[in-house]
Amino acid sequence: MKVERQPPVVTSLLPSNHPYLTGPWTPLHEEVDAYDLEVIEGAIPHDIDGVYIRNTENQVHQPLGRHHPFDGDGMLHQISFANGKADYRNRWVRTRGFEAEQEAGRSLWGGLMDGPGVSTRPGFGAHGGLKDTASTDVVVHGGRAISTFYQCGEAYSLDPETLEQLGVAPWAPLDGVSAHTKIDEATGELLFFNYSKHAPYMHYGVVDRHGKVTNYTAVPTPGPRLPHDMAFSEKYSILNDFPVFWDQRLLERGVHAVRLHEGLKSRFAVLPRHGKTEDIRWFDADPCYVLHFLNAYEDGDELIMDGYFQENPTPEPLADAPDGHGHLMSYLDEHSFRSKLHRWRFNLKTGETTEKHLDDRILEFGMFNQRYAGRPYRYAYSTTTRPGWFLFNGYVKHDLETGESWELKLPEGRYASESPFAPRINATSEDDGYLVSFIMDENTGRAECILVDCKKFEEGPVVRIALPHKMCSGTHSVWADRRFIRDGVVPPMG
């Protein structure tokens, strides 16, 4: 392995015992290019060609107040596969906030757990006091990697092959872009939403594969809301209004306190992909919160959508958490908010909603073959997690047609990244490909990349590839075939 290190960044972070600044959450401040990566076990397949990119949160400077893991600056980690070989690189997402703090040599913004008055500068993006870290999500669209922040930031572009900084996406609106933009690889379109504290409170948009906004539509809600994800089918887009949002009385005093509003149902806004406000149809559903959806598709008069239903979206603080961190950790603990794989059916003829759990296990961060996005699909891949932490310790493959499932657990102390599906070159079926994931090994202090053959799921990784350093934990990731990067569109399968 040949490693080339980039110039170091300025950091003022002090040693800490904070649960989200140590262990798997220890920030990484090093940027490298690494070529011809070493194989620990197995062999790199020759039948995949593309890049896997993961976003992570890395605190650079000493926090001004209480630290939340989502406060850390975005860093993209990329591994490139071609001809049975793999290279790796990682780069900061050099947002305006990152650059301002590099110049100052210290933190300028408070974090998610801090009250008003902590920040010394106004934030960039839609939600005032927070810094847009671009650290939540990443997708590939129109030949660019787009890195986004879940509280509606500016949407930063990088080259998916080199991670060269390309600046703010020129199509991003003034109210920002939330994380969980969606890509329809069959059309090359990017679908997005944003939310704010001013009416109409939410918007939905479409960007074509050439970077032109072809739809930007108000999705009015009764007040400020906190949507986190959306879904789409071939014809429709689905937005949401959940009964978990800021307490309005406290919000008027500048306090961002989230609570469950008893007596309110969940509501889903269904509109044609290029529809307008007057085309929206609202469907009521059981009260809950959803961090992440899987897929949606049309079936006769019904629109079917799968995601992860939280049975307890505002959990009590964890009793055994370190002092002062119980509330924070319960909101990052799937075993506290009890997320279950769930299916909603919206009858477009009658306006009725039916729904049910598809699995009673605690699951989240699902992925599937993106060539079936918006279309009928059979296989989904969820992560399992360690109780008390936001750390993935295994995977479940679901056959949504038969109800069968297969589970793969990681050894103790090894934690996965969100793991997208990478189709084989010339794949012949929906599950003909690999799950790809970065693994953080707390036993050895190292990191690696693994590929799991989805046709032989329970057999474990077909290859383990050494990485040059251990990365910090994070949230979302993407796989992009090199053909899709080049052309901006690939035909659907099935």
Short mmCIF file of C-alpha atoms in Angstrom, two decimals:
data_model
loop_
_atom_site.label_atom_id
_atom_site.label_comp_id
_atom_site.label_asym_id
_atom_site.label_seq_id
_atom_site.Cartn_x
_atom_site.Cartn_y
_atom_site.Cartn_z
CA MET A 1 0.00 0.00 0.00
CA LYS A 2 1.34 3.40 -1.00
CA VAL A 3 0.07 6.27 1.20
CA GLU A 4 0.30 9.98 0.38
CA ARG A 5 -0.67 12.32 3.22
CA GLN A 6 -2.23 15.75 2.70
CA PRO A 7 -1.22 18.87 4.69
CA PRO A 8 -2.68 18.76 8.22
CA VAL A 9 -5.65 20.85 9.30
CA VAL A 10 -5.66 23.20 12.31
CA THR A 11 -7.24 21.59 15.38
CA SER A 12 -7.80 22.82 18.95
CA LEU A 13 -9.54 19.67 20.24
CA LEU A 14 -8.39 18.63 23.72
CA PRO A 15 -8.24 15.10 25.15
CA SER A 16 -11.69 14.01 26.37
CA ASN A 17 -13.64 11.14 27.88
CA HIS A 18 -16.84 12.20 26.10
CA PRO A 19 -18.64 9.07 24.76
CA TYR A 20 -18.87 10.64 21.29
CA LEU A 21 -15.27 11.85 21.12
CA THR A 22 -13.66 8.52 22.07
CA GLY A 23 -13.65 4.89 20.95
CA PRO A 24 -15.49 4.43 17.64
CA TRP A 25 -16.31 8.15 17.68
CA THR A 26 -12.70 9.34 17.98
CA PRO A 27 -12.35 12.13 15.38
CA LEU A 28 -9.99 11.58 12.46
CA HIS A 29 -8.05 14.66 11.33
CA GLU A 30 -5.84 13.05 8.68
CA GLU A 31 -6.43 13.18 4.91
CA VAL A 32 -4.65 10.63 2.68
CA ASP A 33 -4.54 9.01 -0.74
CA ALA A 34 -3.75 5.28 -0.56
CA TYR A 35 -3.12 3.11 -3.60
CA ASP A 36 -3.12 -0.64 -4.22
CA LEU A 37 -4.67 -1.52 -0.88
CA GLU A 38 -3.54 -4.65 0.94
CA VAL A 39 -5.93 -7.61 1.08
CA ILE A 40 -6.18 -9.14 4.56
CA GLU A 41 -8.31 -12.11 3.53
CA GLY A 42 -9.93 -13.34 0.31
CA ALA A 43 -9.62 -11.60 -3.04
CA ILE A 44 -11.07 -8.41 -4.54
CA PRO A 45 -13.66 -9.42 -7.15
CA HIS A 46 -13.16 -8.31 -10.73
CA ASP A 47 -16.92 -7.97 -11.30
CA ILE A 48 -17.56 -4.60 -9.64
CA ASP A 49 -16.48 -1.22 -10.97
CA GLY A 50 -17.28 1.91 -9.00
CA VAL A 51 -16.87 3.83 -5.77
CA TYR A 52 -18.19 3.50 -2.23
CA ILE A 53 -18.34 6.81 -0.33
CA ARG A 54 -19.18 7.24 3.34
CA ASN A 55 -19.80 10.48 5.23
CA THR A 56 -18.61 10.85 8.84
CA GLU A 57 -18.71 13.48 11.61
CA ASN A 58 -15.32 14.61 12.97
CA GLN A 59 -15.01 17.33 15.61
CA VAL A 60 -12.05 19.57 14.73
CA HIS A 61 -12.08 22.16 17.50
CA GLN A 62 -12.84 22.22 21.22
CA PRO A 63 -16.65 22.51 21.52
CA LEU A 64 -18.07 25.77 22.86
CA GLY A 65 -20.71 23.88 24.83
CA ARG A 66 -22.05 20.34 25.04
CA HIS A 67 -20.92 18.14 22.16
CA HIS A 68 -23.31 16.11 20.01
CA PRO A 69 -21.83 13.71 17.43
CA PHE A 70 -23.77 15.39 14.63
CA ASP A 71 -21.84 18.63 15.33
CA GLY A 72 -18.65 17.23 13.80
CA ASP A 73 -17.44 18.41 10.40
CA GLY A 74 -18.16 16.22 7.40
CA MET A 75 -15.41 13.99 6.04
CA LEU A 76 -15.93 11.74 3.03
CA HIS A 77 -14.15 8.37 2.82
CA GLN A 78 -14.01 6.77 -0.61
CA ILE A 79 -12.81 3.40 -1.84
CA SER A 80 -12.59 2.80 -5.59
CA PHE A 81 -12.85 -0.68 -7.13
CA ALA A 82 -11.63 -1.52 -10.65
CA ASN A 83 -10.04 -4.60 -12.26
CA GLY A 84 -9.72 -6.49 -8.98
CA LYS A 85 -7.84 -3.65 -7.22
CA ALA A 86 -8.83 -0.98 -4.71
CA ASP A 87 -7.62 2.53 -3.84
CA TYR A 88 -8.75 4.78 -0.97
CA ARG A 89 -8.86 8.49 -0.19
CA ASN A 90 -10.58 10.75 2.32
CA ARG A 91 -11.24 14.48 2.40
CA TRP A 92 -12.95 17.05 4.59
CA VAL A 93 -16.03 18.66 3.09
CA ARG A 94 -14.66 22.18 3.15
CA THR A 95 -17.85 24.04 3.97
CA ARG A 96 -17.91 27.76 4.68
CA GLY A 97 -18.15 26.94 8.38
CA PHE A 98 -15.16 24.59 8.24
CA GLU A 99 -13.03 27.20 6.48
CA ALA A 100 -14.09 29.98 8.89
CA GLU A 101 -13.07 27.88 11.90
CA GLN A 102 -9.79 26.91 10.25
CA GLU A 103 -9.03 30.61 9.84
CA ALA A 104 -10.04 31.36 13.45
CA GLY A 105 -8.30 28.29 14.89
CA ARG A 106 -11.27 27.54 17.16
CA SER A 107 -14.99 26.73 17.26
CA LEU A 108 -17.30 29.55 16.27
CA TRP A 109 -20.63 27.73 16.55
CA GLY A 110 -22.42 25.92 19.35
CA GLY A 111 -23.91 22.52 18.73
CA LEU A 112 -27.19 20.68 18.61
CA MET A 113 -27.39 20.36 22.42
CA ASP A 114 -26.58 24.01 23.14
CA GLY A 115 -29.06 26.77 23.81
CA PRO A 116 -29.26 30.17 22.14
CA GLY A 117 -26.32 32.50 22.61
CA VAL A 118 -23.51 29.91 22.50
CA SER A 119 -22.53 30.50 18.88
CA THR A 120 -20.35 33.51 18.14
CA ARG A 121 -21.51 33.66 14.52
CA PRO A 122 -24.83 33.03 12.76
CA GLY A 123 -25.05 29.68 11.06
CA PHE A 124 -25.01 28.93 7.37
CA GLY A 125 -28.19 27.29 6.06
CA ALA A 126 -31.82 27.35 7.13
CA HIS A 127 -31.60 26.91 10.89
CA GLY A 128 -29.73 29.90 12.22
CA GLY A 129 -27.42 29.05 15.06
CA LEU A 130 -26.09 25.72 13.79
CA LYS A 131 -23.11 25.35 11.50
CA ASP A 132 -23.76 23.51 8.23
CA THR A 133 -21.26 20.67 8.55
CA ALA A 134 -22.43 18.75 5.42
CA SER A 135 -21.78 15.65 7.52
CA THR A 136 -25.02 13.65 7.30
CA ASP A 137 -25.56 12.20 3.85
CA VAL A 138 -23.90 11.73 0.47
CA VAL A 139 -25.26 10.80 -2.96
CA VAL A 140 -23.89 10.85 -6.50
CA HIS A 141 -25.79 12.92 -9.06
CA GLY A 142 -24.80 14.28 -12.46
CA GLY A 143 -21.23 13.06 -12.02
CA ARG A 144 -20.82 14.80 -8.65
CA ALA A 145 -20.90 13.64 -5.04
CA ILE A 146 -23.38 15.80 -3.09
CA SER A 147 -22.78 16.06 0.68
CA THR A 148 -25.71 17.35 2.77
CA PHE A 149 -26.66 18.32 6.34
CA TYR A 150 -29.86 17.03 7.94
CA GLN A 151 -30.92 20.49 9.17
CA CYS A 152 -30.95 21.91 5.65
CA GLY A 153 -27.57 23.18 4.53
CA GLU A 154 -26.09 24.36 1.29
CA ALA A 155 -25.38 21.01 -0.47
CA TYR A 156 -21.65 20.74 -1.21
CA SER A 157 -20.28 19.10 -4.36
CA LEU A 158 -17.12 17.03 -4.73
CA ASP A 159 -15.69 14.92 -7.53
CA PRO A 160 -16.71 11.32 -6.65
CA GLU A 161 -13.47 9.91 -8.07
CA THR A 162 -10.90 12.37 -6.65
CA LEU A 163 -12.91 14.10 -3.87
CA GLU A 164 -11.83 17.45 -5.30
CA GLN A 165 -13.92 20.28 -3.78
CA LEU A 166 -16.44 21.70 -6.29
CA GLY A 167 -18.30 24.15 -4.01
CA VAL A 168 -21.98 24.66 -3.26
CA ALA A 169 -24.37 23.00 -5.70
CA PRO A 170 -25.64 25.86 -7.92
CA TRP A 171 -29.21 24.54 -7.84
CA ALA A 172 -29.53 24.64 -4.01
CA PRO A 173 -32.40 26.99 -2.93
CA LEU A 174 -32.18 29.67 -0.23
CA ASP A 175 -33.99 27.48 2.31
CA GLY A 176 -31.29 24.86 1.88
CA VAL A 177 -31.34 21.16 1.09
CA SER A 178 -32.02 18.51 3.69
CA ALA A 179 -30.07 15.29 3.87
CA HIS A 180 -31.70 12.32 2.15
CA THR A 181 -31.91 13.64 -1.34
CA LYS A 182 -33.05 10.75 -3.54
CA ILE A 183 -31.60 9.60 -6.85
CA ASP A 184 -33.59 7.90 -9.59
CA GLU A 185 -30.80 6.26 -11.57
CA ALA A 186 -33.23 5.41 -14.39
CA THR A 187 -33.88 9.11 -15.12
CA GLY A 188 -30.81 10.69 -13.52
CA GLU A 189 -33.05 12.97 -11.44
CA LEU A 190 -32.33 14.11 -7.88
CA LEU A 191 -35.37 14.63 -5.63
CA PHE A 192 -34.99 16.77 -2.51
CA PHE A 193 -36.88 18.55 0.25
CA ASN A 194 -36.18 21.23 2.82
CA TYR A 195 -37.90 22.57 5.93
CA SER A 196 -37.80 25.84 7.84
CA LYS A 197 -39.42 27.89 10.60
CA HIS A 198 -41.36 30.12 8.22
CA ALA A 199 -44.44 29.34 6.14
CA PRO A 200 -45.06 27.21 4.13
CA TYR A 201 -42.45 25.31 6.28
CA MET A 202 -41.54 22.67 3.70
CA HIS A 203 -40.63 22.51 0.00
CA TYR A 204 -39.99 19.68 -2.44
CA GLY A 205 -37.86 19.84 -5.57
CA VAL A 206 -36.53 17.95 -8.59
CA VAL A 207 -33.17 18.49 -10.31
CA ASP A 208 -32.47 16.85 -13.66
CA ARG A 209 -29.19 15.07 -14.39
CA HIS A 210 -27.76 18.23 -15.96
CA GLY A 211 -28.27 20.25 -12.75
CA LYS A 212 -31.42 22.13 -13.77
CA VAL A 213 -34.25 22.54 -11.25
CA THR A 214 -37.39 21.26 -12.98
CA ASN A 215 -39.77 21.50 -10.02
CA TYR A 216 -39.79 23.42 -6.72
CA THR A 217 -43.07 23.17 -4.87
CA ALA A 218 -44.43 24.22 -1.48
CA VAL A 219 -45.68 21.39 0.76
CA PRO A 220 -47.50 23.44 3.44
CA THR A 221 -47.72 22.12 7.01
CA PRO A 222 -49.53 23.67 10.04
CA GLY A 223 -46.21 24.84 11.54
CA PRO A 224 -42.49 24.05 11.71
CA ARG A 225 -41.83 20.34 11.32
CA LEU A 226 -38.79 18.02 11.43
CA PRO A 227 -38.91 15.66 8.44
CA HIS A 228 -35.77 13.61 7.98
CA ASP A 229 -36.35 11.54 4.83
CA MET A 230 -38.65 11.08 1.85
CA ALA A 231 -39.51 8.35 -0.64
CA PHE A 232 -40.48 8.11 -4.30
CA SER A 233 -41.99 5.75 -6.86
CA GLU A 234 -41.91 5.99 -10.65
CA LYS A 235 -44.80 8.48 -10.69
CA TYR A 236 -45.03 9.89 -7.16
CA SER A 237 -43.02 11.53 -4.40
CA ILE A 238 -43.92 11.04 -0.73
CA LEU A 239 -43.21 13.66 1.96
CA ASN A 240 -44.21 13.48 5.62
CA ASP A 241 -45.60 15.40 8.59
CA PHE A 242 -44.96 13.43 11.81
CA PRO A 243 -46.26 14.37 15.27
CA VAL A 244 -42.67 14.66 16.57
CA PHE A 245 -41.48 18.26 16.23
CA TRP A 246 -40.36 21.32 18.19
CA ASP A 247 -42.42 22.55 21.15
CA GLN A 248 -43.88 25.77 19.72
CA ARG A 249 -43.94 27.65 23.06
CA LEU A 250 -40.28 26.91 23.72
CA LEU A 251 -39.37 27.62 20.10
CA GLU A 252 -40.69 31.17 20.54
CA ARG A 253 -37.99 31.59 23.24
CA GLY A 254 -35.29 30.20 20.96
CA VAL A 255 -35.27 26.76 22.62
CA HIS A 256 -35.31 23.81 20.17
CA ALA A 257 -36.98 21.10 22.27
CA VAL A 258 -38.49 18.15 20.40
CA ARG A 259 -41.53 16.33 21.78
CA LEU A 260 -44.27 13.95 20.70
CA HIS A 261 -47.52 15.86 20.24
CA GLU A 262 -50.17 13.49 21.59
CA GLY A 263 -53.38 13.22 19.60
CA LEU A 264 -51.79 13.99 16.21
CA LYS A 265 -51.50 11.34 13.52
CA SER A 266 -48.69 10.86 11.05
CA ARG A 267 -49.49 12.35 7.66
CA PHE A 268 -47.97 11.59 4.27
CA ALA A 269 -48.11 13.98 1.32
CA VAL A 270 -48.33 12.18 -2.03
CA LEU A 271 -47.87 14.21 -5.21
CA PRO A 272 -46.81 13.50 -8.79
CA ARG A 273 -43.07 13.85 -9.27
CA HIS A 274 -43.54 17.12 -11.16
CA GLY A 275 -46.77 18.06 -9.40
CA LYS A 276 -47.64 21.29 -7.61
CA THR A 277 -49.11 22.17 -4.22
CA GLU A 278 -52.68 21.77 -5.45
CA ASP A 279 -51.89 18.18 -6.54
CA ILE A 280 -50.93 17.01 -3.02
CA ARG A 281 -53.05 14.31 -1.38
CA TRP A 282 -52.60 13.75 2.36
CA PHE A 283 -52.89 10.26 3.86
CA ASP A 284 -53.28 9.76 7.63
CA ALA A 285 -51.37 6.98 9.40
CA ASP A 286 -50.48 5.78 12.89
CA PRO A 287 -48.44 8.27 14.94
CA CYS A 288 -44.70 7.56 14.87
CA TYR A 289 -41.44 8.99 13.62
CA VAL A 290 -39.31 7.67 10.76
CA LEU A 291 -35.64 8.45 10.30
CA HIS A 292 -35.21 6.43 7.12
CA PHE A 293 -37.33 4.98 4.35
CA LEU A 294 -36.34 2.17 2.00
CA ASN A 295 -38.28 2.18 -1.24
CA ALA A 296 -41.74 2.87 -2.68
CA TYR A 297 -43.57 1.60 -5.75
CA GLU A 298 -46.98 1.47 -7.38
CA ASP A 299 -49.15 -1.66 -7.33
CA GLY A 300 -52.48 -1.15 -9.08
CA ASP A 301 -54.49 1.41 -7.07
CA GLU A 302 -51.98 1.29 -4.21
CA LEU A 303 -48.76 3.09 -3.49
CA ILE A 304 -46.54 0.89 -1.28
CA MET A 305 -43.77 2.36 0.89
CA ASP A 306 -41.31 0.63 3.24
CA GLY A 307 -39.32 2.22 6.07
CA TYR A 308 -38.42 2.01 9.76
CA PHE A 309 -41.30 2.83 12.13
CA GLN A 310 -40.24 4.13 15.56
CA GLU A 311 -42.50 2.70 18.24
CA ASN A 312 -41.09 5.05 20.90
CA PRO A 313 -39.83 8.16 19.08
CA THR A 314 -39.15 10.24 22.22
CA PRO A 315 -37.51 7.77 24.64
CA GLU A 316 -36.56 8.35 28.25
CA PRO A 317 -32.85 9.00 29.01
CA LEU A 318 -30.67 5.92 29.25
CA ALA A 319 -30.20 5.09 32.93
CA ASP A 320 -26.68 3.67 32.54
CA ALA A 321 -25.32 6.44 30.29
CA PRO A 322 -22.36 8.60 31.41
CA ASP A 323 -23.36 11.64 33.45
CA GLY A 324 -25.26 14.18 31.39
CA HIS A 325 -25.49 12.03 28.27
CA GLY A 326 -28.58 9.87 28.97
CA HIS A 327 -30.98 11.89 26.85
CA LEU A 328 -28.51 12.27 24.00
CA MET A 329 -27.70 8.57 23.90
CA SER A 330 -31.34 7.40 24.08
CA TYR A 331 -32.10 9.37 20.91
CA LEU A 332 -29.16 7.61 19.21
CA ASP A 333 -30.17 4.17 20.47
CA GLU A 334 -32.39 2.12 18.18
CA HIS A 335 -33.25 -0.12 21.12
CA SER A 336 -34.70 2.94 22.88
CA PHE A 337 -36.77 4.32 20.01
CA ARG A 338 -37.51 0.76 18.78
CA SER A 339 -37.35 1.06 15.00
CA LYS A 340 -39.06 -1.76 13.08
CA LEU A 341 -39.19 -2.54 9.36
CA HIS A 342 -42.67 -1.37 8.35
CA ARG A 343 -44.89 -1.16 5.27
CA TRP A 344 -47.49 1.50 4.47
CA ARG A 345 -50.08 1.06 1.70
CA PHE A 346 -51.79 4.20 0.39
CA ASN A 347 -54.91 3.46 -1.67
CA LEU A 348 -54.97 6.15 -4.33
CA LYS A 349 -58.58 5.32 -5.18
CA THR A 350 -60.16 5.35 -1.68
CA GLY A 351 -57.68 7.56 0.21
CA GLU A 352 -57.22 4.90 2.91
CA THR A 353 -53.96 3.85 4.56
CA THR A 354 -53.15 0.36 5.81
CA GLU A 355 -49.89 -0.55 7.51
CA LYS A 356 -48.01 -3.29 9.35
CA HIS A 357 -44.59 -4.33 10.63
CA LEU A 358 -42.62 -6.59 8.29
CA ASP A 359 -40.16 -7.64 11.01
CA ASP A 360 -40.24 -7.35 14.82
CA ARG A 361 -36.48 -7.02 15.24
CA ILE A 362 -34.80 -3.69 16.02
CA LEU A 363 -33.52 -2.62 12.58
CA GLU A 364 -32.57 0.55 10.71
CA PHE A 365 -30.36 2.09 7.98
CA GLY A 366 -31.77 -0.07 5.20
CA MET A 367 -30.37 -0.32 1.70
CA PHE A 368 -31.41 -2.05 -1.54
CA ASN A 369 -30.41 -2.38 -5.18
CA GLN A 370 -30.81 1.19 -6.47
CA ARG A 371 -31.66 -0.01 -9.96
CA TYR A 372 -35.03 -0.93 -8.43
CA ALA A 373 -35.55 2.49 -6.81
CA GLY A 374 -39.17 3.56 -7.20
CA ARG A 375 -40.06 0.16 -8.66
CA PRO A 376 -41.25 -3.21 -7.31
CA TYR A 377 -38.36 -4.86 -5.48
CA ARG A 378 -37.78 -8.02 -3.47
CA TYR A 379 -34.64 -7.67 -1.34
CA ALA A 380 -33.71 -5.21 1.40
CA TYR A 381 -30.66 -5.07 3.67
CA SER A 382 -30.97 -3.63 7.20
CA THR A 383 -28.40 -3.07 9.93
CA THR A 384 -28.60 -4.32 13.48
CA THR A 385 -27.08 -2.26 16.26
CA ARG A 386 -25.52 -2.56 19.69
CA PRO A 387 -27.86 -1.40 22.50
CA GLY A 388 -26.99 1.97 23.95
CA TRP A 389 -24.88 3.09 21.00
CA PHE A 390 -25.35 4.22 17.42
CA LEU A 391 -23.05 1.43 16.21
CA PHE A 392 -23.90 -1.23 13.62
CA ASN A 393 -22.95 -4.79 14.58
CA GLY A 394 -24.55 -6.82 11.80
CA TYR A 395 -26.84 -7.05 8.79
CA VAL A 396 -30.15 -8.68 7.88
CA LYS A 397 -31.12 -9.60 4.33
CA HIS A 398 -34.90 -9.58 3.82
CA ASP A 399 -36.81 -11.39 1.11
CA LEU A 400 -39.90 -9.16 1.07
CA GLU A 401 -41.71 -11.58 -1.22
CA THR A 402 -41.44 -14.73 0.91
CA GLY A 403 -40.83 -13.18 4.34
CA GLU A 404 -37.55 -15.07 4.76
CA SER A 405 -34.48 -13.38 6.21
CA TRP A 406 -30.80 -14.10 6.78
CA GLU A 407 -28.60 -12.49 9.44
CA LEU A 408 -24.87 -11.84 9.52
CA LYS A 409 -23.32 -10.72 12.82
CA LEU A 410 -19.94 -9.05 13.22
CA PRO A 411 -17.51 -10.18 15.93
CA GLU A 412 -17.58 -8.21 19.17
CA GLY A 413 -15.83 -4.84 18.90
CA ARG A 414 -16.18 -4.60 15.11
CA TYR A 415 -18.65 -2.01 13.80
CA ALA A 416 -19.98 -1.51 10.29
CA SER A 417 -20.89 1.50 8.19
CA GLU A 418 -24.16 1.91 6.36
CA SER A 419 -23.75 -0.68 3.63
CA PRO A 420 -25.13 -0.06 0.15
CA PHE A 421 -25.66 -2.72 -2.50
CA ALA A 422 -23.12 -2.82 -5.35
CA PRO A 423 -24.46 -4.72 -8.39
CA ARG A 424 -22.10 -7.02 -10.21
CA ILE A 425 -21.07 -6.05 -13.71
CA ASN A 426 -23.74 -7.58 -16.00
CA ALA A 427 -25.84 -8.65 -12.98
CA THR A 428 -28.67 -11.02 -13.90
CA SER A 429 -30.88 -10.73 -10.79
CA GLU A 430 -31.80 -8.24 -8.08
CA ASP A 431 -29.48 -9.67 -5.40
CA ASP A 432 -26.60 -10.37 -7.79
CA GLY A 433 -23.93 -8.23 -6.14
CA TYR A 434 -22.29 -7.22 -2.87
CA LEU A 435 -22.88 -5.27 0.28
CA VAL A 436 -19.92 -2.95 0.74
CA SER A 437 -18.97 -1.53 4.13
CA PHE A 438 -16.18 0.11 6.08
CA ILE A 439 -15.45 -1.71 9.35
CA MET A 440 -14.02 -0.04 12.47
CA ASP A 441 -12.23 -2.56 14.66
CA GLU A 442 -12.00 -1.37 18.26
CA ASN A 443 -10.00 -4.50 19.15
CA THR A 444 -7.08 -3.58 16.91
CA GLY A 445 -7.57 0.17 16.41
CA ARG A 446 -7.73 -0.35 12.65
CA ALA A 447 -10.24 -0.12 9.84
CA GLU A 448 -10.94 -2.17 6.75
CA CYS A 449 -13.41 -2.52 3.89
CA ILE A 450 -15.43 -5.68 3.35
CA LEU A 451 -17.59 -7.07 0.55
CA VAL A 452 -20.39 -9.54 1.30
CA ASP A 453 -21.75 -11.65 -1.58
CA CYS A 454 -25.52 -11.19 -1.29
CA LYS A 455 -26.13 -14.56 -2.97
CA LYS A 456 -24.16 -16.21 -0.13
CA PHE A 457 -25.11 -13.77 2.60
CA GLU A 458 -24.51 -15.84 5.72
CA GLU A 459 -21.03 -16.92 4.59
CA GLY A 460 -19.61 -13.52 5.52
CA PRO A 461 -17.11 -11.32 3.66
CA VAL A 462 -15.55 -12.53 0.44
CA VAL A 463 -12.73 -10.05 0.98
CA ARG A 464 -11.28 -7.92 3.78
CA ILE A 465 -9.19 -4.95 2.65
CA ALA A 466 -6.88 -2.98 4.98
CA LEU A 467 -7.34 0.79 5.19
CA PRO A 468 -4.53 3.21 6.14
CA HIS A 469 -6.23 4.57 9.28
CA LYS A 470 -9.23 4.04 11.56
CA MET A 471 -12.10 6.35 10.74
CA CYS A 472 -14.67 7.92 13.03
CA SER A 473 -18.20 6.55 13.08
CA GLY A 474 -20.79 8.34 10.98
CA THR A 475 -24.12 7.98 9.26
CA HIS A 476 -24.74 7.61 5.53
CA SER A 477 -23.05 6.29 2.42
CA VAL A 478 -23.53 5.59 -1.28
CA TRP A 479 -22.39 3.19 -3.97
CA ALA A 480 -22.02 4.52 -7.53
CA ASP A 481 -21.13 2.42 -10.55
CA ARG A 482 -18.50 4.07 -12.71
CA ARG A 483 -20.91 3.93 -15.65
CA PHE A 484 -23.46 5.93 -13.63
CA ILE A 485 -20.81 8.49 -12.65
CA ARG A 486 -19.88 8.89 -16.31
CA ASP A 487 -23.36 8.87 -17.91
CA GLY A 488 -25.56 10.19 -15.10
CA VAL A 489 -28.16 7.52 -15.78
CA VAL A 490 -28.38 3.71 -15.91
CA PRO A 491 -31.31 1.56 -17.07
CA PRO A 492 -33.46 -0.07 -14.37
CA MET A 493 -33.40 -3.82 -13.79
CA GLY A 494 -36.41 -6.07 -13.46
#
